[in-house]
Amino acid sequence: MTRTLLNVGTALCAATLLALISQSATAQTEAAHKVKSVKSKQGKKADSAISALTPDATGPVTDAQLNIAARVFTGKVDCEFGQNVNIDAINASPGQFRVSFKNVHYLMTPEETSTGAVRLEDKKSGTVWLQIPTKSMLMNHKIGQRMVDGCTHAEQRVAVDPADVAEKTILAQ
């Protein structure tokens, strides 16, 4: 009798575990589908949306955000695996940036951080551009996934070189 109850209990635990795994896989698939849907919609309409921007479209930009915007490296940024990201300031909307990756364009606004890192965010898509002195990365914080990492602007590469020289000097001693 005890053995039968033990087998039934084990079977119930296994069934519950399988149901949880299945539910998790379904949620991940749905999240990935939503990201693809957002990318395709943005890719088609991004140019017209960016050109029609007004400060009211994304909300007012604060003085603190404008100070952060002054530290954003713009232009082509080289990333790992031969990929690149383009960051362009939107002249018609000070403090706003157009970040492009793989033919998808994101409208990003600077956000304050406690660490002093530069953070640009497209709240609609959940896409974030993080810039620290030595590298940058683009990520989708809604699903917690890096889209591209190891990105370095020419100014970041200059900052890294002296650090590399100092490290090699210390290791050589």
Protein backbone atom coordinates (compact mmCIF):
# COMPACT_ATOMS: atom_id res chain seq x y z
CA MET A 1 0.00 0.00 0.00
CA THR A 2 2.80 2.42 0.93
CA ARG A 3 4.64 1.57 -2.30
CA THR A 4 1.52 2.33 -4.35
CA LEU A 5 1.09 5.71 -2.64
CA LEU A 6 4.78 6.45 -3.22
CA ASN A 7 4.46 5.61 -6.94
CA VAL A 8 1.31 7.74 -7.25
CA GLY A 9 3.05 10.63 -5.46
CA THR A 10 6.07 10.34 -7.75
CA ALA A 11 3.83 10.30 -10.82
CA LEU A 12 1.97 13.41 -9.61
CA CYS A 13 5.25 15.25 -8.98
CA ALA A 14 6.53 14.30 -12.43
CA ALA A 15 3.28 15.43 -14.08
CA THR A 16 3.39 18.75 -12.22
CA LEU A 17 7.01 19.30 -13.22
CA LEU A 18 6.24 18.56 -16.87
CA ALA A 19 3.30 20.97 -16.81
CA LEU A 20 5.49 23.74 -15.36
CA ILE A 21 8.22 23.14 -17.95
CA SER A 22 5.67 23.17 -20.75
CA GLN A 23 4.12 26.39 -19.45
CA SER A 24 7.56 28.05 -19.20
CA ALA A 25 8.47 27.03 -22.77
CA THR A 26 5.16 28.39 -24.04
CA ALA A 27 5.74 31.72 -22.27
CA GLN A 28 9.26 31.99 -23.74
CA THR A 29 7.96 31.24 -27.24
CA GLU A 30 5.23 33.88 -26.87
CA ALA A 31 7.79 36.46 -25.65
CA ALA A 32 10.07 35.73 -28.61
CA HIS A 33 7.11 36.03 -30.99
CA LYS A 34 6.18 39.42 -29.49
CA VAL A 35 9.75 40.67 -29.97
CA LYS A 36 9.76 39.58 -33.63
CA SER A 37 6.39 41.26 -34.12
CA VAL A 38 7.65 44.51 -32.58
CA LYS A 39 10.77 44.41 -34.77
CA SER A 40 8.85 43.90 -37.99
CA LYS A 41 6.33 46.64 -37.16
CA GLN A 42 9.08 49.05 -36.19
CA GLY A 43 11.17 48.25 -39.24
CA LYS A 44 8.33 49.21 -41.59
CA LYS A 45 7.16 52.35 -39.82
CA ALA A 46 10.30 53.67 -38.11
CA ASP A 47 11.37 56.15 -40.76
CA SER A 48 7.99 57.85 -40.97
CA ALA A 49 7.60 57.84 -37.18
CA ILE A 50 11.03 59.34 -36.60
CA SER A 51 10.52 62.11 -39.16
CA ALA A 52 7.17 63.03 -37.59
CA LEU A 53 8.59 63.36 -34.08
CA THR A 54 7.72 66.25 -31.88
CA PRO A 55 8.77 66.70 -28.25
CA ASP A 56 5.19 65.81 -27.26
CA ALA A 57 5.45 62.41 -28.98
CA THR A 58 7.93 61.08 -26.42
CA GLY A 59 7.30 63.40 -23.52
CA PRO A 60 9.31 66.37 -22.30
CA VAL A 61 13.06 65.95 -21.91
CA THR A 62 14.45 67.20 -18.59
CA ASP A 63 17.67 69.14 -18.05
CA ALA A 64 19.22 66.03 -16.46
CA GLN A 65 18.37 64.02 -19.59
CA LEU A 66 19.91 66.72 -21.79
CA ASN A 67 23.11 66.51 -19.71
CA ILE A 68 23.20 62.75 -20.27
CA ALA A 69 22.50 63.25 -23.98
CA ALA A 70 25.64 65.37 -24.25
CA ARG A 71 27.71 62.30 -23.25
CA VAL A 72 26.21 59.92 -25.84
CA PHE A 73 28.67 58.80 -28.53
CA THR A 74 26.99 59.17 -31.91
CA GLY A 75 27.77 57.64 -35.27
CA LYS A 76 28.70 54.09 -36.20
CA VAL A 77 29.66 51.84 -33.29
CA ASP A 78 31.46 48.56 -34.08
CA CYS A 79 30.29 45.50 -32.15
CA GLU A 80 31.17 41.84 -31.73
CA PHE A 81 30.79 39.39 -34.64
CA GLY A 82 31.23 42.17 -37.21
CA GLN A 83 27.92 43.80 -36.32
CA ASN A 84 27.38 47.52 -35.78
CA VAL A 85 24.92 49.97 -34.29
CA ASN A 86 24.26 53.48 -35.57
CA ILE A 87 23.33 56.23 -33.15
CA ASP A 88 22.06 59.53 -34.51
CA ALA A 89 20.87 62.56 -32.56
CA ILE A 90 17.48 63.80 -33.73
CA ASN A 91 18.04 67.51 -34.37
CA ALA A 92 14.33 68.35 -34.29
CA SER A 93 14.05 66.84 -30.78
CA PRO A 94 17.03 67.63 -28.52
CA GLY A 95 17.81 64.73 -26.19
CA GLN A 96 16.27 62.14 -28.54
CA PHE A 97 18.29 59.56 -30.46
CA ARG A 98 17.64 57.17 -33.30
CA VAL A 99 19.44 53.90 -32.60
CA SER A 100 19.57 51.49 -35.55
CA PHE A 101 20.52 47.80 -35.44
CA LYS A 102 19.84 45.22 -38.16
CA ASN A 103 17.53 47.58 -40.10
CA VAL A 104 15.37 48.20 -37.02
CA HIS A 105 15.20 51.74 -35.66
CA TYR A 106 14.50 52.67 -32.05
CA LEU A 107 13.58 56.10 -30.69
CA MET A 108 15.54 56.45 -27.47
CA THR A 109 15.62 58.96 -24.66
CA PRO A 110 18.34 59.25 -21.98
CA GLU A 111 17.47 57.91 -18.55
CA GLU A 112 19.27 58.68 -15.29
CA THR A 113 21.28 55.88 -13.63
CA SER A 114 22.77 55.55 -10.17
CA THR A 115 26.14 54.49 -11.62
CA GLY A 116 26.64 57.35 -14.05
CA ALA A 117 26.46 55.05 -17.08
CA VAL A 118 24.73 56.43 -20.15
CA ARG A 119 21.39 54.69 -20.64
CA LEU A 120 19.15 55.32 -23.63
CA GLU A 121 15.74 53.66 -23.57
CA ASP A 122 12.92 53.02 -26.01
CA LYS A 123 10.11 52.37 -23.56
CA LYS A 124 7.70 51.09 -26.21
CA SER A 125 9.91 48.22 -27.35
CA GLY A 126 11.81 47.75 -24.09
CA THR A 127 15.13 48.25 -25.89
CA VAL A 128 18.02 49.80 -23.97
CA TRP A 129 21.43 51.12 -25.10
CA LEU A 130 23.96 51.04 -22.24
CA GLN A 131 27.22 52.95 -22.61
CA ILE A 132 30.09 52.74 -20.11
CA PRO A 133 33.62 54.11 -20.64
CA THR A 134 35.01 50.90 -22.15
CA LYS A 135 32.10 49.40 -24.12
CA SER A 136 28.40 49.56 -24.93
CA MET A 137 25.59 47.08 -25.51
CA LEU A 138 22.07 46.96 -26.87
CA MET A 139 19.58 44.84 -24.99
CA ASN A 140 15.91 44.05 -24.71
CA HIS A 141 15.20 44.38 -21.02
CA LYS A 142 11.63 43.06 -21.36
CA ILE A 143 12.96 39.58 -22.08
CA GLY A 144 16.35 40.13 -20.43
CA GLN A 145 18.37 39.40 -23.55
CA ARG A 146 21.41 41.08 -25.05
CA MET A 147 20.85 41.92 -28.69
CA VAL A 148 24.49 42.86 -29.34
CA ASP A 149 27.43 43.30 -26.97
CA GLY A 150 31.06 44.33 -27.07
CA CYS A 151 30.29 47.54 -28.94
CA THR A 152 33.05 50.15 -28.96
CA HIS A 153 32.98 53.66 -30.38
CA ALA A 154 36.30 55.20 -31.45
CA GLU A 155 36.33 57.29 -28.25
CA GLN A 156 35.82 54.18 -26.11
CA ARG A 157 38.71 52.40 -27.85
CA VAL A 158 40.98 55.34 -26.97
CA ALA A 159 39.93 55.00 -23.32
CA VAL A 160 40.64 51.26 -23.32
CA ASP A 161 44.14 51.46 -24.85
CA PRO A 162 45.82 53.21 -21.86
CA ALA A 163 44.16 50.73 -19.50
CA ASP A 164 45.53 47.82 -21.55
CA VAL A 165 49.03 49.33 -21.54
CA ALA A 166 48.90 49.83 -17.76
CA GLU A 167 47.69 46.27 -17.20
CA LYS A 168 50.43 44.79 -19.40
CA THR A 169 53.05 46.90 -17.60
CA ILE A 170 51.87 45.69 -14.20
CA LEU A 171 51.79 42.06 -15.32
CA ALA A 172 55.29 42.32 -16.82
CA GLN A 173 56.79 43.40 -13.48
